[in-house]
CSV table of C-alpha atoms and ligand atoms in Angstrom, one decimal:
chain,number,residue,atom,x,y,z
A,13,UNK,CA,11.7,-24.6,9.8
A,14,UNK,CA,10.8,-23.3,13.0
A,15,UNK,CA,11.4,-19.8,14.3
A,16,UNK,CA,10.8,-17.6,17.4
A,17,UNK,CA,9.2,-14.6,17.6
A,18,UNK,CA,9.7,-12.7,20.8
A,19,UNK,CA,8.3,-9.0,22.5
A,20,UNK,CA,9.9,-8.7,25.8
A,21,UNK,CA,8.5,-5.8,27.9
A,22,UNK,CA,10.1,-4.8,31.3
A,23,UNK,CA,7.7,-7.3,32.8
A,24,UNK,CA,6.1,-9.6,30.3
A,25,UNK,CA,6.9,-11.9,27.1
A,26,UNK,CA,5.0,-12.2,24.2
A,27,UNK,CA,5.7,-15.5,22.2
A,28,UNK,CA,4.9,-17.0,18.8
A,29,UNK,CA,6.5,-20.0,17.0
A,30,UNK,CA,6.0,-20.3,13.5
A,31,UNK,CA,6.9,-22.8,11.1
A,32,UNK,CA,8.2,-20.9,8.3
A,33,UNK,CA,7.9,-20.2,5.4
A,34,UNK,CA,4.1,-21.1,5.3
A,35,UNK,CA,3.9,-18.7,8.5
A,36,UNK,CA,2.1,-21.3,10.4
A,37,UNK,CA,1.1,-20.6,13.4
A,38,UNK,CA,2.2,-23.4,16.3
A,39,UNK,CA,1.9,-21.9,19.2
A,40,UNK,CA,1.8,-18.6,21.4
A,41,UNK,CA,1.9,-17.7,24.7
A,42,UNK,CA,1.8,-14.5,26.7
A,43,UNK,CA,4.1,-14.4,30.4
A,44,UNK,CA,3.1,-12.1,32.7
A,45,UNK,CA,4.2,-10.4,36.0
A,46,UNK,CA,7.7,-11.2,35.8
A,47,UNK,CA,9.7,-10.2,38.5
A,48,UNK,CA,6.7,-9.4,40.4
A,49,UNK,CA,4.3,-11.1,42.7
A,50,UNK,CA,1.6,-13.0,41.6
A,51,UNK,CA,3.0,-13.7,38.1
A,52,UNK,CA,1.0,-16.5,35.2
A,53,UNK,CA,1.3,-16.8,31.5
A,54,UNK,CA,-1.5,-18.0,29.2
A,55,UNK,CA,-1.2,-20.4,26.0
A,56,UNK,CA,-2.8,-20.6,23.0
A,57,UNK,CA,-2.7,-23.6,20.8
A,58,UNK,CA,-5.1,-25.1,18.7
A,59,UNK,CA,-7.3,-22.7,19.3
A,60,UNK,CA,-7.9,-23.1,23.2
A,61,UNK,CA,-6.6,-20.5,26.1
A,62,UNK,CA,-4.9,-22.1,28.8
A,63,UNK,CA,-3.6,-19.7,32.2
A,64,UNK,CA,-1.2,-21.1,34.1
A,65,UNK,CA,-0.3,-19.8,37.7
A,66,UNK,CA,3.3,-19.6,38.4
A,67,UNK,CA,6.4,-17.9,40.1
A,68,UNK,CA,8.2,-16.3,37.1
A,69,UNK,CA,11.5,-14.6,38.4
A,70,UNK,CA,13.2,-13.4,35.6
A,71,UNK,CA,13.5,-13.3,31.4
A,72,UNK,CA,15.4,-16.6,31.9
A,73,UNK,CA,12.7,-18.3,33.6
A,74,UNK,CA,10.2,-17.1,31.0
A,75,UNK,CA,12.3,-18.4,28.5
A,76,UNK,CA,12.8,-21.9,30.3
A,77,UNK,CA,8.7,-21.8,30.9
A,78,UNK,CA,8.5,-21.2,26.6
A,79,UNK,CA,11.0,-24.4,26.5
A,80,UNK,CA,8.8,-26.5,28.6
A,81,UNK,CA,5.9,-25.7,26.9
A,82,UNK,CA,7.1,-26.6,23.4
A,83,UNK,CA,8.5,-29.7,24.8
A,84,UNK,CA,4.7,-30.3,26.5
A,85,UNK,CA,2.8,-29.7,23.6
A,86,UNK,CA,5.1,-31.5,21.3
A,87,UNK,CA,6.1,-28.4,19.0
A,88,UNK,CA,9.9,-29.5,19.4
A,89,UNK,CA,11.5,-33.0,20.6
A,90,UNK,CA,14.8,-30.8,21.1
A,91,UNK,CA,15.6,-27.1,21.2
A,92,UNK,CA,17.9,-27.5,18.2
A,93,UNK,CA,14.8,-27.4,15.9
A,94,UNK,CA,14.3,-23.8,16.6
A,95,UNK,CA,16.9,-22.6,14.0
A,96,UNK,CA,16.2,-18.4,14.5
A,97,UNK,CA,14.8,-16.3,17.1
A,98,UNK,CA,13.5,-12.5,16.1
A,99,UNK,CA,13.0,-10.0,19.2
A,100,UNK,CA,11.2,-6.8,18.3
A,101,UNK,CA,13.4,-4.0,19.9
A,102,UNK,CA,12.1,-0.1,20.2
A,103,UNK,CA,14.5,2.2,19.7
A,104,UNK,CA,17.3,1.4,16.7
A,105,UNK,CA,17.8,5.0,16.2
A,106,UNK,CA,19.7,6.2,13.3
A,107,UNK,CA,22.0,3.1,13.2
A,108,UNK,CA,19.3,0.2,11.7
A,109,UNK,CA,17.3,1.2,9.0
A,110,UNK,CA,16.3,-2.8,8.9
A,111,UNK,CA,16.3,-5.9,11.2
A,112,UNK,CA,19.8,-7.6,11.9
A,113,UNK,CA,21.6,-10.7,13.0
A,114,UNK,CA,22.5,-10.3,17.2
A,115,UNK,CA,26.4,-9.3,17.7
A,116,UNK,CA,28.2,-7.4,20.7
A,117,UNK,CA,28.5,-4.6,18.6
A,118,UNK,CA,24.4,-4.8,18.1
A,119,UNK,CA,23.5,-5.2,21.6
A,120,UNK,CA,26.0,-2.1,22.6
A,121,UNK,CA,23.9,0.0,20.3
A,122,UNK,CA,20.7,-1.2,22.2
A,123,UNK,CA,22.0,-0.2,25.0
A,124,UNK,CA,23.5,3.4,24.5
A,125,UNK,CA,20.2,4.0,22.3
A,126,UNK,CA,18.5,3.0,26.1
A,127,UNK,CA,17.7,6.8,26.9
A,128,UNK,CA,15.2,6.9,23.9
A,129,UNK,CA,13.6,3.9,25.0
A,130,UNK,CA,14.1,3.4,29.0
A,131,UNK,CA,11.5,1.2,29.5
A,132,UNK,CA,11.8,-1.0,26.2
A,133,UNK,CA,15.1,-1.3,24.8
A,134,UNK,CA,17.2,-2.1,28.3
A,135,UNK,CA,13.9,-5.1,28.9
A,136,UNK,CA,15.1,-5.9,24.8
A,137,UNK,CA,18.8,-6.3,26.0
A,138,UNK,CA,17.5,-8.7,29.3
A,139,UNK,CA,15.6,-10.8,27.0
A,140,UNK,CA,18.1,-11.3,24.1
A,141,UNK,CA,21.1,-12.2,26.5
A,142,UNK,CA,18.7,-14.8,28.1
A,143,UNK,CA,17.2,-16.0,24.8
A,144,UNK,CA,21.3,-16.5,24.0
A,145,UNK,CA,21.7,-18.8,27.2
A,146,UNK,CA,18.8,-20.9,27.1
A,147,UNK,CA,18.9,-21.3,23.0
A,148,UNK,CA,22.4,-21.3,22.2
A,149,UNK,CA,22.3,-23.0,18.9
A,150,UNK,CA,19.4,-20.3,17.2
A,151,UNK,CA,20.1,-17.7,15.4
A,152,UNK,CA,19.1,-14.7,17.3
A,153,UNK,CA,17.9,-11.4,15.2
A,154,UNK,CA,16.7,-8.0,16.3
A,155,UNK,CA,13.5,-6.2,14.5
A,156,UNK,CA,13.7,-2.6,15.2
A,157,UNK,CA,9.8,-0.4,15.6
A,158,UNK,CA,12.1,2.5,14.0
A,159,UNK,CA,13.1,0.9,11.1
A,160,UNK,CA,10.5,1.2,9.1
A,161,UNK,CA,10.3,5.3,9.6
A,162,UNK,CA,14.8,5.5,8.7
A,163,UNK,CA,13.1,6.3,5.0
A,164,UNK,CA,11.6,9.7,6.3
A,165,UNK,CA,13.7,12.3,4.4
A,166,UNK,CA,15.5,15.3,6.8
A,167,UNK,CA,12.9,18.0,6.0
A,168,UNK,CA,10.2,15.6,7.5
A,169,UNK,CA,12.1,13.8,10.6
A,170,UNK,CA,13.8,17.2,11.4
A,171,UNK,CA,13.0,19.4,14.3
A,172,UNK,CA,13.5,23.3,14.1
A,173,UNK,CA,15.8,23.3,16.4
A,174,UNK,CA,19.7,24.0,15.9
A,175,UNK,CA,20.7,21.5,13.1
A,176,UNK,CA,23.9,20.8,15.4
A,177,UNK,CA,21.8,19.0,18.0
A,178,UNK,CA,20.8,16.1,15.7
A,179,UNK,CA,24.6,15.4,16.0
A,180,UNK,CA,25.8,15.9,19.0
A,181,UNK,CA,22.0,14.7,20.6
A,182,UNK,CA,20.3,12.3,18.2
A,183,UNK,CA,17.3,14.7,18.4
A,184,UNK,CA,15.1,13.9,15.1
A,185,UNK,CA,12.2,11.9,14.5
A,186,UNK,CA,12.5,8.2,14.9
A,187,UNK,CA,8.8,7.0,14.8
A,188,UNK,CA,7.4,3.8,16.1
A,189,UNK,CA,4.9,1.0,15.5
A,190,UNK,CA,7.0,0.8,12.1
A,191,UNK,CA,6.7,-3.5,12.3
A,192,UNK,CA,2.7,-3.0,12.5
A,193,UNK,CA,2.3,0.5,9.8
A,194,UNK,CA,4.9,-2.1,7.1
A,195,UNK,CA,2.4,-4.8,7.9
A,196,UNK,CA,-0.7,-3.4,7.4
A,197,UNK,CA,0.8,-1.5,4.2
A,198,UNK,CA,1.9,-5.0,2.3
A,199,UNK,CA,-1.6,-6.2,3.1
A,200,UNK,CA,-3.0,-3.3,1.8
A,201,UNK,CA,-1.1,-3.4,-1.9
A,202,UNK,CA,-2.1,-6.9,-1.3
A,203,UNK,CA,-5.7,-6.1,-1.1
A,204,UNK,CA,-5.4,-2.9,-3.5
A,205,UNK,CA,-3.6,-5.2,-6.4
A,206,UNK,CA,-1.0,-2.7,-6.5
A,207,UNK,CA,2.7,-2.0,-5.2
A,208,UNK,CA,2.4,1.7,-6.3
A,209,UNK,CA,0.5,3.6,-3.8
A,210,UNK,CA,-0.2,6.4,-1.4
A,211,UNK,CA,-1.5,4.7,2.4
A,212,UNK,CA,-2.4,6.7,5.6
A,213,UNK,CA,-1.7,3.8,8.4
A,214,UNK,CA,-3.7,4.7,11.5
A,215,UNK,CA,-2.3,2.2,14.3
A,216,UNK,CA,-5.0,3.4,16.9
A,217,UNK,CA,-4.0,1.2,20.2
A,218,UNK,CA,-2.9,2.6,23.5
A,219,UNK,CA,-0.2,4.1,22.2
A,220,UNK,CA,-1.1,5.3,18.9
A,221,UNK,CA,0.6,6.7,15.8
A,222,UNK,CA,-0.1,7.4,12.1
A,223,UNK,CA,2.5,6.9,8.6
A,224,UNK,CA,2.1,8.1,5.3
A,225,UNK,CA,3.4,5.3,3.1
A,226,UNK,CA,4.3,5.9,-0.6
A,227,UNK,CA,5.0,2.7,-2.5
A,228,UNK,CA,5.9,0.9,0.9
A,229,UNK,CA,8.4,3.4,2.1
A,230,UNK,CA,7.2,5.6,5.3
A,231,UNK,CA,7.7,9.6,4.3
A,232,UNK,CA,6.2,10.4,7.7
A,233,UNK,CA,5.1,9.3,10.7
A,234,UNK,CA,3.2,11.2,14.0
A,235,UNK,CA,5.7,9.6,16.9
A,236,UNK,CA,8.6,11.7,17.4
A,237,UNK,CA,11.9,11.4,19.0
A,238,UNK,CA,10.0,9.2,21.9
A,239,UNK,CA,6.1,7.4,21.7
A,240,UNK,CA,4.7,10.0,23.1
A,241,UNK,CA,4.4,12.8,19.9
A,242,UNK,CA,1.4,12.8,17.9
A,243,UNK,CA,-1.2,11.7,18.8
A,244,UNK,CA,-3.7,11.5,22.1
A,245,UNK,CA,-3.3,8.5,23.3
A,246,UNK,CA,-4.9,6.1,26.0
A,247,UNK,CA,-2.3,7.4,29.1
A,248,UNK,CA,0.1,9.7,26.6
A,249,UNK,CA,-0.5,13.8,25.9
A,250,UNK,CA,1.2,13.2,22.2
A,251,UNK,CA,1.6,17.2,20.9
A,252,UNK,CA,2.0,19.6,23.1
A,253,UNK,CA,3.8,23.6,23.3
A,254,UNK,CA,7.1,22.1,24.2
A,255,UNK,CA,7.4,25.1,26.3
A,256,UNK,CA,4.8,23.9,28.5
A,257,UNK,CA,7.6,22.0,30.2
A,258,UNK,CA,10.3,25.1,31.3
A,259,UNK,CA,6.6,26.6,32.5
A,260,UNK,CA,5.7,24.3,35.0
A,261,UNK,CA,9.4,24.2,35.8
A,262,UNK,CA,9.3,27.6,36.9
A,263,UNK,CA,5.8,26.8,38.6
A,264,UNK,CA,8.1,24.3,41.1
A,265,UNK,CA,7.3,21.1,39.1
A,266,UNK,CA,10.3,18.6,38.9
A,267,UNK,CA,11.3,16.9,35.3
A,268,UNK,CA,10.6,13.8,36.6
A,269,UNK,CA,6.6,14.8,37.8
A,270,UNK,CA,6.1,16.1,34.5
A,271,UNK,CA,7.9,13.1,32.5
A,272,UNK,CA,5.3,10.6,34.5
A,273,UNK,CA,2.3,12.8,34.0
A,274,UNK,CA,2.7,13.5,30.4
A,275,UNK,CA,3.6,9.7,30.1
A,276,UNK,CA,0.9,7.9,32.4
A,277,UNK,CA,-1.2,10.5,33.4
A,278,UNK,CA,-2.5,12.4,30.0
A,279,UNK,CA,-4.5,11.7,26.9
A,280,UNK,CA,-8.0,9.9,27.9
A,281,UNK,CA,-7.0,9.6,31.6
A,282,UNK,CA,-5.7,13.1,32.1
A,283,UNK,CA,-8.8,14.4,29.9
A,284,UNK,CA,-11.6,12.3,31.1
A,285,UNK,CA,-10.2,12.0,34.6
A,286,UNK,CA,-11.5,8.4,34.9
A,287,UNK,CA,-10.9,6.6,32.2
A,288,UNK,CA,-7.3,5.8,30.0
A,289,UNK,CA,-9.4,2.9,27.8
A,290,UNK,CA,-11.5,3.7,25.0
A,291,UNK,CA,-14.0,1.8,25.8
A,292,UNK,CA,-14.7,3.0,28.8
A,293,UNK,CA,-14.3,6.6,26.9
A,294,UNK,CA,-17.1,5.4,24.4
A,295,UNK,CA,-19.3,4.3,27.7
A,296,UNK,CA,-18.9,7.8,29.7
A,297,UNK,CA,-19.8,9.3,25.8
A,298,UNK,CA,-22.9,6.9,25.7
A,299,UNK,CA,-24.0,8.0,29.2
A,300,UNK,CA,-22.9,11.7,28.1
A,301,UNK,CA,-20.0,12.3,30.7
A,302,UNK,CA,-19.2,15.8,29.3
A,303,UNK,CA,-15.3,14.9,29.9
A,304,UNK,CA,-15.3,11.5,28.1
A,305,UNK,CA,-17.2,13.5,25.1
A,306,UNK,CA,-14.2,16.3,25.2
A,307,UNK,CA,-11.5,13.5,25.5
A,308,UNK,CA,-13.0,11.5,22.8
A,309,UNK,CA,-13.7,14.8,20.3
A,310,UNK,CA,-9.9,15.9,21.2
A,311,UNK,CA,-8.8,12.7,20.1
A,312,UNK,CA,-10.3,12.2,17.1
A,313,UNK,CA,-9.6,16.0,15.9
A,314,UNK,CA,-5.7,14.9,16.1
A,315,UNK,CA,-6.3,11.9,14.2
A,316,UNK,CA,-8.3,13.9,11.7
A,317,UNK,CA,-5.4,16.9,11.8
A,318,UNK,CA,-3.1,13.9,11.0
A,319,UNK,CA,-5.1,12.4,8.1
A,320,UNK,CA,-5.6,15.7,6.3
A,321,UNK,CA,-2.0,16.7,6.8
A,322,UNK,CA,-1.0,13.3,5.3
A,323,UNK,CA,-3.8,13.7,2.6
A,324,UNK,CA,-1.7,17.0,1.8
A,325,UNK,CA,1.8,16.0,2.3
A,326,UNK,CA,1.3,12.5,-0.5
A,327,UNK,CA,-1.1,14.7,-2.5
A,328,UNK,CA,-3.9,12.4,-2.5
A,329,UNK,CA,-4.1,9.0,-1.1
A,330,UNK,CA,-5.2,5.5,-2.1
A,331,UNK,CA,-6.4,3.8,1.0
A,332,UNK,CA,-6.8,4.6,5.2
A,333,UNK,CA,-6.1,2.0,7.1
A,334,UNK,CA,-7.6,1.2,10.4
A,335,UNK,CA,-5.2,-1.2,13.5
A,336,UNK,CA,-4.7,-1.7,16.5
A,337,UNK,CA,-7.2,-2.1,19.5
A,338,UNK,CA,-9.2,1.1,18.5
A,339,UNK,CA,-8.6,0.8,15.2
A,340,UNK,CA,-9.4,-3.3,14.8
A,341,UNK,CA,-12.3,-3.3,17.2
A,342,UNK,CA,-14.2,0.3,17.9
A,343,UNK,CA,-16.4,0.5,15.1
A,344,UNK,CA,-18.1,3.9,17.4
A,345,UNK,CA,-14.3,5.6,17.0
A,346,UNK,CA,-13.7,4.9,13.1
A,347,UNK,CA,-17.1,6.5,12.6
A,348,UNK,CA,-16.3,9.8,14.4
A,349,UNK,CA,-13.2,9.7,12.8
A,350,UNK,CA,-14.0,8.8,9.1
A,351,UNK,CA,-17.7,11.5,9.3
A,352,UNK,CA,-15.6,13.8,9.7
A,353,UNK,CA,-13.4,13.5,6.4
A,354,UNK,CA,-16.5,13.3,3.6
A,355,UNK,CA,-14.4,16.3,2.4
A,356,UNK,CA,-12.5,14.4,0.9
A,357,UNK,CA,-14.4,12.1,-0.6
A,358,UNK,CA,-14.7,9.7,1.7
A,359,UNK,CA,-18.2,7.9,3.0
A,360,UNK,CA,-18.3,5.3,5.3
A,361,UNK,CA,-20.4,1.9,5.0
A,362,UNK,CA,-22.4,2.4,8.3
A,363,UNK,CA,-23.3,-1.2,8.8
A,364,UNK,CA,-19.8,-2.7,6.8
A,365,UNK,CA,-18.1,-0.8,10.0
A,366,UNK,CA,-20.2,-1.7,12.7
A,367,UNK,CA,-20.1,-5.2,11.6
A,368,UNK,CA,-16.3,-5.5,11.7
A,369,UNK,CA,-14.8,-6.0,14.8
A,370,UNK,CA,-11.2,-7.5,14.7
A,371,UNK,CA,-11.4,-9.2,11.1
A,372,UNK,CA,-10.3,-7.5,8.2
A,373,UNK,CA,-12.4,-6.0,5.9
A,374,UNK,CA,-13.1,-2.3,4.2
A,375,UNK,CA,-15.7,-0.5,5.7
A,376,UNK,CA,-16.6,2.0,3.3
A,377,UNK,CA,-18.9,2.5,0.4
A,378,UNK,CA,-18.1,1.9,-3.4
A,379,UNK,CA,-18.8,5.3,-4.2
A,380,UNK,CA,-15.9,6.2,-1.6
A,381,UNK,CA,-13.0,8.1,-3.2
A,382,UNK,CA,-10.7,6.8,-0.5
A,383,UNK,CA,-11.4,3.3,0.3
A,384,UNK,CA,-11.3,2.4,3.7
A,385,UNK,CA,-10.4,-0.6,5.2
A,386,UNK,CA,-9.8,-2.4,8.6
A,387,UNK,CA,-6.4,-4.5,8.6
A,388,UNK,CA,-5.5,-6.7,12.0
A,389,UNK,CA,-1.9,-5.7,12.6
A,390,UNK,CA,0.5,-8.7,12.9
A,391,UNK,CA,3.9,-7.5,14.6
A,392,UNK,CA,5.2,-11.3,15.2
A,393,UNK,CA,4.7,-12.4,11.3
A,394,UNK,CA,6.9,-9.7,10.3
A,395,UNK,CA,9.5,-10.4,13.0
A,396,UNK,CA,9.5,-14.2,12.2
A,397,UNK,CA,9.7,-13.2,8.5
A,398,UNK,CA,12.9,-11.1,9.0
A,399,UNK,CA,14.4,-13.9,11.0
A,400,UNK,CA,13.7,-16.3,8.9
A,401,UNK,CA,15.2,-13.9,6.0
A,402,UNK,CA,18.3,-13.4,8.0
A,403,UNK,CA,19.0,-17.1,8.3
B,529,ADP,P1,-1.2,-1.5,23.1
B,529,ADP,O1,-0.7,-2.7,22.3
B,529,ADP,O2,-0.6,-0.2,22.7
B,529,ADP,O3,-1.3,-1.8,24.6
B,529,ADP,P2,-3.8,-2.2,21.9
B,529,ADP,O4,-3.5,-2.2,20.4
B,529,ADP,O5,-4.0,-3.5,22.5
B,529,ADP,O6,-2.7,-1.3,22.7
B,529,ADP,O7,-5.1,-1.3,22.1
B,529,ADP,C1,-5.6,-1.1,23.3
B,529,ADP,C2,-6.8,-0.1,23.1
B,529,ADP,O8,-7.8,-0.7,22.2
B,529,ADP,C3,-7.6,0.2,24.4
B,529,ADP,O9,-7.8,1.6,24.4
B,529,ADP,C4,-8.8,-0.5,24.2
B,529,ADP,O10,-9.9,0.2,24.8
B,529,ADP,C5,-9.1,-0.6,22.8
B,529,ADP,N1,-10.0,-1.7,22.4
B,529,ADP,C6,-9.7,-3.0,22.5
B,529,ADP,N2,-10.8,-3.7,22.1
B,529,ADP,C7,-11.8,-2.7,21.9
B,529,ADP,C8,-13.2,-2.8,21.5
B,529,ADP,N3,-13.8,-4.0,21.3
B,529,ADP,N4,-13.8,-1.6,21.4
B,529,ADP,C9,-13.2,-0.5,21.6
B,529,ADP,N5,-11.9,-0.3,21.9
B,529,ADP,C10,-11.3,-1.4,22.1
């Protein structure tokens, strides 16, 4: 059976069709620019990258360009044979604590959970209603990045703040990432031969976030009522003094200056003052640029803060696992990240590590107490899986 798995941003779309169960890969695609000049999407099948060049107007053209293309390359003789689409929405709030079947009802939730998520969810919403016109016969299912974090318990998701604004303003922890920290966990019990454990998840991307997982089920997670708690991320401050903000308030700042610069202008960027990718960050730290050596030591103090904390809060731990960009590919990061927890135990496989880049594998030593491994996150399995489920 054949089945959809779609990421809409505000201006891209991220495709994969699977046939499923076996989780075969057929295709995937990636549409860029949409809405904006100079827009092209790129195709992978069979192992070869294709770019294409053309105008893409809206979520319904990208969706007619994923038709054509699964017509072209013989995937499909008719649309009928994709039987269920799964889109990977942001924000579900307090109201999906697991993926769902599309209704009005559904989408209306989306939408009034939009001021959680006002660059995702409302781009979610554009892309399901035109996944609804173009394939009107497939099942269409939503896969919330919150749902995985609905198991956190109110002493952990909880702010200090009066208990009466989680009512009357939905303001608790919601988490995110939770499609790539449920991945990584299965494939971890996978690897560990066990169902009962205790995981730290450390999905170190551009926006990056940690979980503690006890026997699959998230107890905590470093994102917060929005992406940007936590951690230091690429473009993101994560933690801060909340009062910061009424501060610079006062100073003549307007909500919406701070908003972007805490959003787009922090972490790396705002720290180093050049560079928001961590690559370049391990480059200026290379050619010791004193700023890319503070950015990169602030960065991995908070991941290190969050490790220990979740070391604490399971009371041990049975694995750390590394995703994501950083996390998949910067051998140079894991290492400042993991010499600074021998304290625990745990000793890194110098050359396992700096062998590994993108592939799974664990990159510490047998004597270890924590084993440590690199897992490749897979978002779209996970969102075909539920769809297929649903159906
Ligand atoms: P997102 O999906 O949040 O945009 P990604 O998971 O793609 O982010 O991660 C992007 C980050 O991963 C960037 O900071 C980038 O520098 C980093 N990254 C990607 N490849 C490498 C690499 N080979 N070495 C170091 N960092 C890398």
């Amino acid at each position: 059976m054949k089945i959809l798995s779609i990421n809409a941003g505000s201006s891209s779309m991220k495709f994969t069709a699977y046939e499923m169960p076996e989780e075969k890969v057929l295709i995937s695609g990636y549409i860029e620019r949409i809405g904006i000049e100079g827009s092209f999407y790129t195709i992978k099948i069979n192992g070869e990258k294709i770019k294409k060049e053309i105008k893409v107007v809206d979520h319904k053209q990208a969706f007619e360009i994923i038709v054509n293309e699964l017509i072209n390359y013989k995937i499909v003789e008719t649309l009928d044979e994709i039987k269920a689409m799964g889109h990977r929405v942001v924000q579900g709030g307090s109201y999906f604590d697991k993926s769902v079947i599309v209704n009005e009802d559904v989408l209306k939730k989306i939408e009034e959970l939009s001021p959680l998520a006002p660059l995702h969810n409302p781009a979610a919403i554009t892309g399901i209603k035109a996944a609804q016109e173009v394939f009107p016969n497939a099942l269409q299912v939503v896969v919330f990045d919150t749902s995985f974090h609905q198991t956190m318990k109110e002493d952990k998701y909880l702010y200090a703040l009066p208990y009466e604004w989680k009512e009357k303003y939905n303001i608790r922890k919601y988490g995110a990432h939770g499609t790539s920290h449920q991945y990584v966990s299965i494939r971890a019990n996978e690897l560990l031969k066990k169902q009962n454990t205790k995981l730290i998840t450390c999905h170190l991307g551009s926006g990056a976030s940690i979980s503690a997982v006890v026997n699959g089920k998230c107890i905590d997670t470093s994102m917060g009522l929005t992406p940007n708690a936590g951690l230091i991320m690429g473009t993101r401050c994560g933690d801060i003094d909340s009062t910061i903000i009424p501060y610079l308030m006062r100073k003549g700042k307007t909500i919406e200056e701070i908003e972007t610069t805490m959003n787009k202008q922090s972490g790396f960027i705002g720290i180093s003052g050049k560079y928001s990718d961590a690559r370049d960050i391990m480059q200026g730290c290379l050619e010791n640029d004193p700023r890319a050596i503070l950015a990169r030591d602030m960065f991995v103090n908070r991941v290190v803060d969050y490790i220990a904390k979740y070391y604490f809060e399971m009371n041990g731990c049975d694995a750390i696992i590394f995703t994501a960009g950083i996390g998949e590919n910067s051998f140079y990061f894991r290492e400042q990240i993991l010499n600074r927890l021998s304290i625990i135990g745990i000793h890194l496989d110098k050359e396992k590590n700096e062998k590994c880049i993108g592939e799974e594998a664990i990159i510490s030593t047998k004597n270890s107490q924590i084993p440590c491994y690199v897992i490749p996150t897979n978002e779209e399995v996970m969102i075909a899986r539920d769809a297929y489920n649903l159906l």
